[in-house]
mmCIF file of C-alpha atoms in Angstrom:
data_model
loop_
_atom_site.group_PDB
_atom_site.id
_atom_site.type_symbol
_atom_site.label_atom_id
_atom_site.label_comp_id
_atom_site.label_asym_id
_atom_site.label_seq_id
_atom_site.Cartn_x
_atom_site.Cartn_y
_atom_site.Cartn_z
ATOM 1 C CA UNK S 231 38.944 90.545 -66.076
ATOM 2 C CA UNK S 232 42.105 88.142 -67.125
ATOM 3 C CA UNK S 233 43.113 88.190 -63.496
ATOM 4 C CA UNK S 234 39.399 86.830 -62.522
ATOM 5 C CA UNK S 235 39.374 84.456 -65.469
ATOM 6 C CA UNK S 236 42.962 83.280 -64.297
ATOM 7 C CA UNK S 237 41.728 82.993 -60.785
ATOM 8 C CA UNK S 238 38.762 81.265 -61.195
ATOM 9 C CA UNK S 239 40.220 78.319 -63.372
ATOM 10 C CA UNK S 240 42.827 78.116 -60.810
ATOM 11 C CA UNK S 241 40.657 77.696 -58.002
ATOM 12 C CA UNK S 242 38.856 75.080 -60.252
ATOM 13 C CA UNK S 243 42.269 73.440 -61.174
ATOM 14 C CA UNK S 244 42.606 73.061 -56.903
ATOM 15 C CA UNK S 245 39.067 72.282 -56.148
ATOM 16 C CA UNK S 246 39.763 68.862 -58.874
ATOM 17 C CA UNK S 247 42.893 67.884 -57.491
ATOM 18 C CA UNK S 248 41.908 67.695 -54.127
ATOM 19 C CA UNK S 249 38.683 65.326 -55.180
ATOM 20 C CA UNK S 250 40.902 63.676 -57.321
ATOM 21 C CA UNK S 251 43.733 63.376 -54.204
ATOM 22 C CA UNK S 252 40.493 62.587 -51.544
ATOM 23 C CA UNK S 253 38.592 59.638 -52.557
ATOM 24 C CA UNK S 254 35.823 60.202 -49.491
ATOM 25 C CA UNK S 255 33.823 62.899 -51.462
ATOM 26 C CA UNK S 256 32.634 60.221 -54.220
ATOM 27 C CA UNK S 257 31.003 58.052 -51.092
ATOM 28 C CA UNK S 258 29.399 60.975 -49.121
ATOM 29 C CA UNK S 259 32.364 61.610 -46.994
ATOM 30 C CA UNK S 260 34.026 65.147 -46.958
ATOM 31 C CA UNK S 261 37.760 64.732 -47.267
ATOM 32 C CA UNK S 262 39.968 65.286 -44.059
ATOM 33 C CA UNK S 263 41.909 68.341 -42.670
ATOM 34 C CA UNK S 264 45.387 68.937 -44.495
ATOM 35 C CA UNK S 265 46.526 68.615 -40.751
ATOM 36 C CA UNK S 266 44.812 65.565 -40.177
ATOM 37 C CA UNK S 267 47.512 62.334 -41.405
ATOM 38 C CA UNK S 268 46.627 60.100 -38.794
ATOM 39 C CA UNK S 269 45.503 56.746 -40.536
ATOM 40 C CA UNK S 270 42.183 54.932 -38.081
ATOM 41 C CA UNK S 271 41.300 52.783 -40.780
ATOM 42 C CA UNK S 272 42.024 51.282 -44.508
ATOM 43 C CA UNK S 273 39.793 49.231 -46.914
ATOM 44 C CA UNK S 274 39.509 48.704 -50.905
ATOM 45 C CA UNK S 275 38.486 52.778 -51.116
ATOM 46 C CA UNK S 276 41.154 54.066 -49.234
ATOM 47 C CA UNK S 277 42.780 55.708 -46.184
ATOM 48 C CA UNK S 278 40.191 56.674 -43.586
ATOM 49 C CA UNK S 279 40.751 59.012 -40.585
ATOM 50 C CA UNK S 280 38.562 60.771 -37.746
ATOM 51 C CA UNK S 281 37.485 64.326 -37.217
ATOM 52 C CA UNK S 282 35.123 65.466 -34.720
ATOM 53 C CA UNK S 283 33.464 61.967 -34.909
ATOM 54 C CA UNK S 284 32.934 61.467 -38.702
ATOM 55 C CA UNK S 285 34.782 59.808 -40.778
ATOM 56 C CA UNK S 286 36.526 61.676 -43.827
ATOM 57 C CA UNK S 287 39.211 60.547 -46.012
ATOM 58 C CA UNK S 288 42.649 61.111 -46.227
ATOM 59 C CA UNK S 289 44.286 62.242 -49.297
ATOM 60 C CA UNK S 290 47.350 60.269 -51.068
ATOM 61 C CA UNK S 291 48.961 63.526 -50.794
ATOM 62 C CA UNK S 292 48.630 63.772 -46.513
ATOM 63 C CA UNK S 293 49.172 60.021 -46.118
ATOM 64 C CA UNK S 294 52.876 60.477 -47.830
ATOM 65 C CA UNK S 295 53.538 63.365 -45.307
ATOM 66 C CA UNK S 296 53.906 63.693 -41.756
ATOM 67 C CA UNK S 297 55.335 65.703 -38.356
ATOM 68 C CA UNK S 298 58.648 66.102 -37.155
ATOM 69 C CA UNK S 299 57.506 62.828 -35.052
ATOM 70 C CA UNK S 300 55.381 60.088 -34.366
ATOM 71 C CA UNK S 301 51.816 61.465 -33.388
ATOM 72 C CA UNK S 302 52.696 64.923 -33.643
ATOM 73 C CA UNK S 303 49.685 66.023 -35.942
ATOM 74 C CA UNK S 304 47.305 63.684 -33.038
ATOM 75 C CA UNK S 305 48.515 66.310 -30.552
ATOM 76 C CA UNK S 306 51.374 63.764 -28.843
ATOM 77 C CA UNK S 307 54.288 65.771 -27.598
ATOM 78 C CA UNK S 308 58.015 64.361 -29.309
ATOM 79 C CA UNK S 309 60.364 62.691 -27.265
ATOM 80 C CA UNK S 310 63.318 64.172 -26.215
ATOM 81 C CA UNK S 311 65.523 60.754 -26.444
ATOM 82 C CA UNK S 312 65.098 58.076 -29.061
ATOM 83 C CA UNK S 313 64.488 54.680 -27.006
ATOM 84 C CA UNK S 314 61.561 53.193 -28.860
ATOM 85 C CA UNK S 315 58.884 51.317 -26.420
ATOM 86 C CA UNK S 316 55.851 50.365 -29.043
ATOM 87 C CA UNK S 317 55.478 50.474 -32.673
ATOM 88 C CA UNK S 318 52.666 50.665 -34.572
ATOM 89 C CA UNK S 319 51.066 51.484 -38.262
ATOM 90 C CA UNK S 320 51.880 55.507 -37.116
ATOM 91 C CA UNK S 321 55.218 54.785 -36.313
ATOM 92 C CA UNK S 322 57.977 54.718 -32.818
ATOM 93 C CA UNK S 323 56.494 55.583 -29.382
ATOM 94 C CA UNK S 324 58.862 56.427 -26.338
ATOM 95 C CA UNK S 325 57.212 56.689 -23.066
ATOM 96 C CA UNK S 326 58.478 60.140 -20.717
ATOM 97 C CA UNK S 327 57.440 61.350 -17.681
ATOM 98 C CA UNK S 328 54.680 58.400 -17.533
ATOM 99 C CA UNK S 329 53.487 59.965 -21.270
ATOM 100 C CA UNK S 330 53.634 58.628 -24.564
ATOM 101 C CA UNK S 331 55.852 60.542 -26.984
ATOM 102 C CA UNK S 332 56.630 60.234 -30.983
ATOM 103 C CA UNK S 333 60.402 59.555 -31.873
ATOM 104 C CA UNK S 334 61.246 61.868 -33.930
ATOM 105 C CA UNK S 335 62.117 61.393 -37.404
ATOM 106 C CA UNK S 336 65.594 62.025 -37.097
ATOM 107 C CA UNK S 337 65.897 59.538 -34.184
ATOM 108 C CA UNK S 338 69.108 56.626 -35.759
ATOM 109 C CA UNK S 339 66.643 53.829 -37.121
ATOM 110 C CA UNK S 340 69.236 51.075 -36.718
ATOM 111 C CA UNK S 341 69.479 50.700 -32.744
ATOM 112 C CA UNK S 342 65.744 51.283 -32.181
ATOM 113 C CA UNK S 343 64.871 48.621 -35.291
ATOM 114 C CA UNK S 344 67.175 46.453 -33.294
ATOM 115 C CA UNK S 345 65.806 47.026 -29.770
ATOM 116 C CA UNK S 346 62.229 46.810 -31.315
ATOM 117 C CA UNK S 347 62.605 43.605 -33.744
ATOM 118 C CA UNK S 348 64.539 41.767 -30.365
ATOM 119 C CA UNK S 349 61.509 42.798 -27.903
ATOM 120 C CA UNK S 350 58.705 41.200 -30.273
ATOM 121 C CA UNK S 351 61.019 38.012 -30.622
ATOM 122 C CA UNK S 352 61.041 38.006 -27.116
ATOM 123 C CA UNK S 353 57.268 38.788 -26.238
ATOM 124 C CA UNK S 354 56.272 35.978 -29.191
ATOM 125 C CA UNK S 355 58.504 33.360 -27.690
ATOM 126 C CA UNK S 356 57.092 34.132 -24.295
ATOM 127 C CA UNK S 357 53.367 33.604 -25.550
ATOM 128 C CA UNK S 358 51.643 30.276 -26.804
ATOM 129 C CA UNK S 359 50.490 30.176 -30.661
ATOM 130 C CA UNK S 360 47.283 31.238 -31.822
ATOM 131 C CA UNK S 361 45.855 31.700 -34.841
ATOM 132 C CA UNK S 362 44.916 35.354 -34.098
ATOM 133 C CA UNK S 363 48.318 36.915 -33.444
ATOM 134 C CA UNK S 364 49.835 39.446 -31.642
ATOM 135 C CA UNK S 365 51.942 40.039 -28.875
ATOM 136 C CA UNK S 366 52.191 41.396 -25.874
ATOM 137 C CA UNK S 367 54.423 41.638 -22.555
ATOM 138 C CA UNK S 368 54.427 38.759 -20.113
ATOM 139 C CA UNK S 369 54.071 41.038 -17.283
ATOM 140 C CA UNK S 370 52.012 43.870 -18.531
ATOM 141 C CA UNK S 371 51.446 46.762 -16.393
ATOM 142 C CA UNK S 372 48.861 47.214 -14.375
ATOM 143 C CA UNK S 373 45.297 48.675 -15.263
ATOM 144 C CA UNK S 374 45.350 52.178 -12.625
ATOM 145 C CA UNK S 375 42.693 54.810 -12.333
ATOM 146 C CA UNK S 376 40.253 52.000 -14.558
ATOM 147 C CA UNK S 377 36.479 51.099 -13.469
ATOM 148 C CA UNK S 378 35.235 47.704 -11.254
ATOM 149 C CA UNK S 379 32.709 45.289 -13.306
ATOM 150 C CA UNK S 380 32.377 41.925 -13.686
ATOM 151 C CA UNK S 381 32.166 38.968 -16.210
ATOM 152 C CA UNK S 382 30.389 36.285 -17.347
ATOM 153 C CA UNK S 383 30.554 33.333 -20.429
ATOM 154 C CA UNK S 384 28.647 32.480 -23.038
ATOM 155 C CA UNK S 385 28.406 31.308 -26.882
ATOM 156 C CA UNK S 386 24.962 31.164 -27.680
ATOM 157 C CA UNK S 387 25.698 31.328 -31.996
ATOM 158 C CA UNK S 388 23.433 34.005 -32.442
ATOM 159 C CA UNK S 389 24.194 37.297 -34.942
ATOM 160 C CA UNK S 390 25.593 39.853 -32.416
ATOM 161 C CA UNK S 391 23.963 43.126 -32.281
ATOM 162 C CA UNK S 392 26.515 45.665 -33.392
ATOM 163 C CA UNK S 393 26.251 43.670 -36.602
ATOM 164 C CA UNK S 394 23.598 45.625 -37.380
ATOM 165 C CA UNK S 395 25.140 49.113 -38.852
ATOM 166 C CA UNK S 396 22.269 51.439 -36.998
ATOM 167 C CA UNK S 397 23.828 50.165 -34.032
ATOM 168 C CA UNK S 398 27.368 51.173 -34.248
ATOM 169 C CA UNK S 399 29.036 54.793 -35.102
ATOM 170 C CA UNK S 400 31.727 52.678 -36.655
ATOM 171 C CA UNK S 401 31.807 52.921 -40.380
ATOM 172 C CA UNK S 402 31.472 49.222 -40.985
ATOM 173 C CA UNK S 403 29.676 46.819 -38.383
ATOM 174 C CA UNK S 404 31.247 43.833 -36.595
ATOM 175 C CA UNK S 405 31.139 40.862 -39.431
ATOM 176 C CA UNK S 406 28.128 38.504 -39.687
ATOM 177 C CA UNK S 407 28.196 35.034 -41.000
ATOM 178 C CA UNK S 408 26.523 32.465 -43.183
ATOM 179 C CA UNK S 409 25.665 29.166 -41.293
ATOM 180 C CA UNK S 410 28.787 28.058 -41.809
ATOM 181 C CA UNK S 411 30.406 30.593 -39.542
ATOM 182 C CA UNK S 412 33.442 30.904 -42.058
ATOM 183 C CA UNK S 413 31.818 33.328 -45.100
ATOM 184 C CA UNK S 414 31.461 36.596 -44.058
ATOM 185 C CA UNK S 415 27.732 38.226 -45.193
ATOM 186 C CA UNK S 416 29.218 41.396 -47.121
ATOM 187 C CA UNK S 417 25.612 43.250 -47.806
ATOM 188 C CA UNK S 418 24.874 45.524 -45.167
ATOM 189 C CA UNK S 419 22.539 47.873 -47.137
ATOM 190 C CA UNK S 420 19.618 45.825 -45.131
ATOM 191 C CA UNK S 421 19.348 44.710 -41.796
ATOM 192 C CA UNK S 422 20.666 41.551 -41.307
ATOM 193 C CA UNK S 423 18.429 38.725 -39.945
ATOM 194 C CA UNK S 424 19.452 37.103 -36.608
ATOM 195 C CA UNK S 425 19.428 33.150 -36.895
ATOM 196 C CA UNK S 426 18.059 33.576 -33.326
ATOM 197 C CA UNK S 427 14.998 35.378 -34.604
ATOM 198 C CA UNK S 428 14.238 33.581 -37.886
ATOM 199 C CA UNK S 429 17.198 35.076 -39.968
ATOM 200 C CA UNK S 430 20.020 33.814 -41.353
ATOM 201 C CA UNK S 431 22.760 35.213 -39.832
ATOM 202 C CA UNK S 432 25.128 33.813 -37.227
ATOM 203 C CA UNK S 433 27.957 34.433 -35.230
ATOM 204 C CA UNK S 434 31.105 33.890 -36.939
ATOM 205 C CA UNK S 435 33.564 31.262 -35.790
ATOM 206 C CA UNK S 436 36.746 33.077 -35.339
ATOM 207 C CA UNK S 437 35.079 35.273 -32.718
ATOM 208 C CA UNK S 438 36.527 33.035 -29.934
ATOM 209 C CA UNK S 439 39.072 34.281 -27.287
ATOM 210 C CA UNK S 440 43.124 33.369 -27.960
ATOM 211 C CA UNK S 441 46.096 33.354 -25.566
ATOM 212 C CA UNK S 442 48.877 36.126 -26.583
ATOM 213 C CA UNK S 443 51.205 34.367 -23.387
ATOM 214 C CA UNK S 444 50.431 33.004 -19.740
ATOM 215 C CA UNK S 445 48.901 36.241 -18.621
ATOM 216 C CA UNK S 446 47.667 38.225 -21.798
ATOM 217 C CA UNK S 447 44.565 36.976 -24.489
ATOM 218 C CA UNK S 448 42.728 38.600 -26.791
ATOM 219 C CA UNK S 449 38.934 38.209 -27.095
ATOM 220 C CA UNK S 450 35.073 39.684 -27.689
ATOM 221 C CA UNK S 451 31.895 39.988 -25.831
ATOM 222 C CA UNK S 452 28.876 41.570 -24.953
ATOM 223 C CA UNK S 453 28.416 44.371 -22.478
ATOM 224 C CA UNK S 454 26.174 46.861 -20.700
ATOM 225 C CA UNK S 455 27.314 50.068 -18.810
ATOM 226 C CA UNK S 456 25.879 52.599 -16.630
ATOM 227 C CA UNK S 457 26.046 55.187 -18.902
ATOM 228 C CA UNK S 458 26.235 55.546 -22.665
ATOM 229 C CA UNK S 459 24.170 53.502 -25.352
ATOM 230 C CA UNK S 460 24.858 50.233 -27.290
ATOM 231 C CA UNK S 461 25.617 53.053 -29.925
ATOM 232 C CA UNK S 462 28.511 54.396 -28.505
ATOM 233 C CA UNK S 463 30.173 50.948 -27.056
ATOM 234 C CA UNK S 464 29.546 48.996 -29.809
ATOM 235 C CA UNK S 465 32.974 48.106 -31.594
ATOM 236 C CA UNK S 466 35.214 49.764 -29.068
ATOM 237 C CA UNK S 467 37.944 47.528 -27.143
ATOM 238 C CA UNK S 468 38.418 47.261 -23.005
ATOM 239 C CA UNK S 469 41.691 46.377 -21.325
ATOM 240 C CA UNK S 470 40.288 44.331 -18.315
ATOM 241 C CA UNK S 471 42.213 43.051 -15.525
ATOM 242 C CA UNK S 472 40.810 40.323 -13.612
ATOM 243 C CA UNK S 473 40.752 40.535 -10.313
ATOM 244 C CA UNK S 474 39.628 37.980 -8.434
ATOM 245 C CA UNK S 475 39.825 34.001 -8.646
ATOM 246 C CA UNK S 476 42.236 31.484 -10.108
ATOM 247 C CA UNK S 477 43.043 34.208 -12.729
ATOM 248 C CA UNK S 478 43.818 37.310 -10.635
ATOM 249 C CA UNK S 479 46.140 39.617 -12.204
ATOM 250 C CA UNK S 480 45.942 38.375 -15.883
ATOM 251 C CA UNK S 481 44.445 40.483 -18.380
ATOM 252 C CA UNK S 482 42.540 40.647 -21.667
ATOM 253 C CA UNK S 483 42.015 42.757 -24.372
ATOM 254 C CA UNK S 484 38.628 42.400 -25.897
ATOM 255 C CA UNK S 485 36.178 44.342 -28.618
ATOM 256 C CA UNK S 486 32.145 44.720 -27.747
ATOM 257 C CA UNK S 487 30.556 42.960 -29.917
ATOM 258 C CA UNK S 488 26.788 42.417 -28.785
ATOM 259 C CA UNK S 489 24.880 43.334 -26.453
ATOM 260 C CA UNK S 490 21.942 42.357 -23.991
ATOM 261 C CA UNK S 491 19.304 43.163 -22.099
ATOM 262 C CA UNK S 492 19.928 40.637 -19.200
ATOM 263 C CA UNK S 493 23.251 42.385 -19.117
ATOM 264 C CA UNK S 494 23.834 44.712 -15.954
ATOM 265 C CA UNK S 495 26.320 47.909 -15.536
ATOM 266 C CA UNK S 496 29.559 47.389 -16.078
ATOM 267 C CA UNK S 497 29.289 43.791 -17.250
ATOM 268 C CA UNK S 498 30.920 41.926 -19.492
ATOM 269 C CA UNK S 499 30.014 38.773 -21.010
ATOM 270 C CA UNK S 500 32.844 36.912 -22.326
ATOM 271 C CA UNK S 501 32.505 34.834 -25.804
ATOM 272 C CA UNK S 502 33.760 31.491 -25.192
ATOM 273 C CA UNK S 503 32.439 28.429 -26.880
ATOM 274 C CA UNK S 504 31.098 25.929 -24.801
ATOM 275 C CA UNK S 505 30.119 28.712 -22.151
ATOM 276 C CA UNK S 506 26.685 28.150 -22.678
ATOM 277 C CA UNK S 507 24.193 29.743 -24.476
ATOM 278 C CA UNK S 508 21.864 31.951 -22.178
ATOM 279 C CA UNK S 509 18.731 32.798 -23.704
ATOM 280 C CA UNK S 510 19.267 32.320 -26.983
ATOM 281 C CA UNK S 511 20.309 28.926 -28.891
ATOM 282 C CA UNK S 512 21.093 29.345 -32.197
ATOM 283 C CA UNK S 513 24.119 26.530 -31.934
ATOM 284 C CA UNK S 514 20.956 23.925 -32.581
ATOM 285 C CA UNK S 515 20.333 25.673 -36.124
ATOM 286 C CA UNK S 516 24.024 25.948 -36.744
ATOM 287 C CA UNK S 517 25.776 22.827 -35.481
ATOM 288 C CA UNK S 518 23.044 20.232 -34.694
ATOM 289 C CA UNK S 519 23.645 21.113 -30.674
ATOM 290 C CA UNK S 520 21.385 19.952 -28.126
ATOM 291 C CA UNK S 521 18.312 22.300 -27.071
ATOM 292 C CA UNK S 522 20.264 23.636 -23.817
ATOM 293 C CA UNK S 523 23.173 23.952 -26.253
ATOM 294 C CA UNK S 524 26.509 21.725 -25.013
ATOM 295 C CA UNK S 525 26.735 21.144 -21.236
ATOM 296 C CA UNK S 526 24.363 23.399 -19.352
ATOM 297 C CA UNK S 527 22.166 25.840 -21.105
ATOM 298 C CA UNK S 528 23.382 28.842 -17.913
ATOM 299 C CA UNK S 529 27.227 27.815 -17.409
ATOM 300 C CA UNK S 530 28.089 25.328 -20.341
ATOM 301 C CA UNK S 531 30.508 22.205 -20.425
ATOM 302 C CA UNK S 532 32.144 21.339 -17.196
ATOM 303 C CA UNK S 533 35.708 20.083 -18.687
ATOM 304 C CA UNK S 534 37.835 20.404 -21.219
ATOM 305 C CA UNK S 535 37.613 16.876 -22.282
ATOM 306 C CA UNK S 536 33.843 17.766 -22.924
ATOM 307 C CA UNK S 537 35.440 20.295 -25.821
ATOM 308 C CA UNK S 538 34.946 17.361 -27.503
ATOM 309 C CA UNK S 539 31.098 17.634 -27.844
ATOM 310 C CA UNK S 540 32.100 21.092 -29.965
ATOM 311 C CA UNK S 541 32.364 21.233 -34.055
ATOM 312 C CA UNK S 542 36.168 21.021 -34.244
ATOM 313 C CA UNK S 543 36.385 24.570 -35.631
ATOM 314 C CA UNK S 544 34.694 25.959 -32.353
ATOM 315 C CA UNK S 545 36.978 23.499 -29.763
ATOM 316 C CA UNK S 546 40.153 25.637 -29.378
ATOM 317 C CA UNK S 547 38.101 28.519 -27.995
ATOM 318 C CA UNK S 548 36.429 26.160 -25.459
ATOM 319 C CA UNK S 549 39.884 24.675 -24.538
ATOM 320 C CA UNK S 550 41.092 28.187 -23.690
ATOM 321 C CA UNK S 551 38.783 28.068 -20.706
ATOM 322 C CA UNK S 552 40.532 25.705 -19.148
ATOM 323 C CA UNK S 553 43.834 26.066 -19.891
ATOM 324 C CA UNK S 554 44.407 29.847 -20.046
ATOM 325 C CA UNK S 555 41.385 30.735 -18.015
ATOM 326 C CA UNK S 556 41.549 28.211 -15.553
ATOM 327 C CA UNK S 557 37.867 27.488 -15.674
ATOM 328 C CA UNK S 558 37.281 30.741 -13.463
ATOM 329 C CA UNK S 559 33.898 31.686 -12.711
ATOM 330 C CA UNK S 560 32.781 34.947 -13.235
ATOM 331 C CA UNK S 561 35.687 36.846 -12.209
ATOM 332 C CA UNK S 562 35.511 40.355 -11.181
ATOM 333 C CA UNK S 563 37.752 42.975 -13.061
ATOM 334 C CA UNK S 564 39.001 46.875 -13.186
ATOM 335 C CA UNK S 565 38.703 48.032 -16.793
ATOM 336 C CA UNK S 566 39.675 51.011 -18.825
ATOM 337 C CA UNK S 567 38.797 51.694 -22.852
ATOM 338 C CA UNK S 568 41.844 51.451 -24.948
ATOM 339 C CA UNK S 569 42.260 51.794 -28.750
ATOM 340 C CA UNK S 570 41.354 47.925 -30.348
ATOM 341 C CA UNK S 571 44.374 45.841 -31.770
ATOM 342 C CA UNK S 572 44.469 45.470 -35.355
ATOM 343 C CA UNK S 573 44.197 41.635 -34.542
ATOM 344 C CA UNK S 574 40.524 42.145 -32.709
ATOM 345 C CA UNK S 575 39.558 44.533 -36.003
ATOM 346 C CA UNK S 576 40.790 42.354 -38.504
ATOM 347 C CA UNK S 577 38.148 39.942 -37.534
ATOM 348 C CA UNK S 578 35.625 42.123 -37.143
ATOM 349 C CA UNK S 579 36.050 44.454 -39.724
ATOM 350 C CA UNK S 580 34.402 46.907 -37.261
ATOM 351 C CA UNK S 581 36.728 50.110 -36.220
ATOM 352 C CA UNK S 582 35.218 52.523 -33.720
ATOM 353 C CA UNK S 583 34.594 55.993 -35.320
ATOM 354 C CA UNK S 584 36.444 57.509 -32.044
ATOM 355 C CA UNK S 585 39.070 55.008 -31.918
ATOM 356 C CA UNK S 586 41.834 57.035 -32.313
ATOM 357 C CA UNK S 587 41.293 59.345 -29.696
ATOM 358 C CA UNK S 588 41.272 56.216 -27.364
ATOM 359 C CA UNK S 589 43.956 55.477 -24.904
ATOM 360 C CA UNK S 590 46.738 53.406 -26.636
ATOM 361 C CA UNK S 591 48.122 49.633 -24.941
ATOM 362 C CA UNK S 592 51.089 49.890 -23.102
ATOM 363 C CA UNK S 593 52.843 47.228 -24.947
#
């Protein structure tokens, strides 16, 4: 009977340390794996990782402890050398035999820290400023064994539709704004009334593309696909490579942020103020724009000197058209889903449930 007692306040002794170690269980969340370390997400409540498509939380206890490498415990084989090639928030990636590999932990930190810190120097100098960051390299490789689609432009103001959080698997939706396009609407125990439709909720301002260098920006948009719902797309990030046009051979990194039903397969509609509003104006309620929004309601300004026409906050974005862009029209593209760049999330706020199991950026 002592032995039972003994092993029944032991097993309650566990059962509170691991709630009190895994935050998750106090929001509805079951806590993650012991395996499972890898970090897809962080906010006020925690560390938040991925299993089988649900979120669960990771413990204080798995966060301070890892493999023998980077991305062991995601199922990434260890490198046999220790050249460094990327570095993220789960530490030193090698690339061998065409494969990403984790340096492993007893890899010299000095030389790679070195190599590392001199390549980002290098890829920053390369790039113009933005005020969204990041880096990437000036020729990046090629996008191989990817999908054909093709693009078009708009800004039309409105609140995109994987705002709304019954449209996204992602634990939080993409960020909606108040008319101002700068405060963010944190409530999203409701659904969130498009300014389009009557509501009060816009687009926010920072959700305008930004060149990382001469052949590499970083952006959102809307899409459609031939397979799949807006459910499943909503929040995750494309590597597209343009190619046709003025731009041929550039690419950009973007996050899905909306959706439409005038959008085709395999289309994607890039957010660029000044691109003109489609549809749906909601830049009249906003920003006092005309009724076919700035320039043409199906196409938008026709220079960049017409920018000018823009609120000052949304003129940068529309500038990028025709410098970094070169004022291409609807260029054609070869696509392929990566994981999304802290820099695209940050705005957001939105991180796709799956998003770790996405292919990482080759830079």
């Amino acid at each position: 009977m002592k032995f039972v007692i003994t092993s029944c306040i032991a097993l309650v002794a566990a059962i509170a340390k691991v709630n009190a170690d895994c935050f998750s269980t106090r929001l509805g969340y079951p806590c993650c794996s012991s395996w499972n370390k890898q970090v897809a997400y962080t906010d006020n409540d925690g560390n938040w990782g991925v299993e089988n498509g649900n979120w669960c939380g990771i413990s204080n206890q798995q966060s301070a402890t890892g493999g023998q490498c980077t991305g062991q415990n995601q199922g990434y084989q260890c490198c046999n050398g220790c050249k460094v090639e990327y570095t993220d928030n789960d530490g030193k990636w090698g690339i061998e035999n065409n494969q990403w590999c984790g340096i492993k932990n007893t890899c010299s930190s000095s030389n790679n820290n070195q190599n590392q810190n001199q390549n980002q120097n290098q890829n920053q100098n390369q790039g113009s400023s933005s005020s969204g960051g990041g880096s990437a390299p000036s020729n990046p490789p090629k996008v191989t064994g990817g999908q054909t689609g093709k693009t078009t432009r708009y800004w039309d103001c409105c609140l995109a539709s994987c705002s709304w959080s019954e449209n996204t698997n992602a634990k939080h939706p993409v960020n909606a704004c108040q008319k101002d396009g700068k405060t963010v609407i944190n409530n999203f125990s409701y659904l969130i009334g498009s300014a389009c439709s009557g509501g009060s909720g816009y687009m926010c301002s920072n959700n305008q593309p930004w060149a990382i260098n001469d052949n590499v920006s970083y952006g959102f948009v809307a899409a459609g696909f031939s397979s799949g719902s807006q459910k499943d797309w909503c929040c995750t990030c494309q590597r597209l490579e343009f190619t046709s046009g003025p731009i041929a051979g550039k690419q950009m990194v973007v996050q899905i942020t909306n959706t439409g039903g005038d959008l085709s397969n395999n289309h994607f509609d890039i957010q660029m103020p000044g691109g003109g509003v489609g549809i749906f104006n909601g830049c009249s309620s906003q920003f006092g724009a005309p009724n076919d929004g700035w320039g043409e309601r199906y196409g938008g300004v026709k220079s960049a000197a017409d920018c000018s026409q823009l609120p000052t906050e949304l003129q940068e974005g529309c500038k990028w058209r025709f410098n970094w862009f070169k004022n291409a029209d609807n260029p054609s593209v070869t696509f392929e889903r990566v994981q999304c760049p802290k820099e695209l999330t940050d705005i957001t706020g939105c991180v796709p449930a799956d998003d770790a199991s996405a292919k990482k950026l080759p830079w």
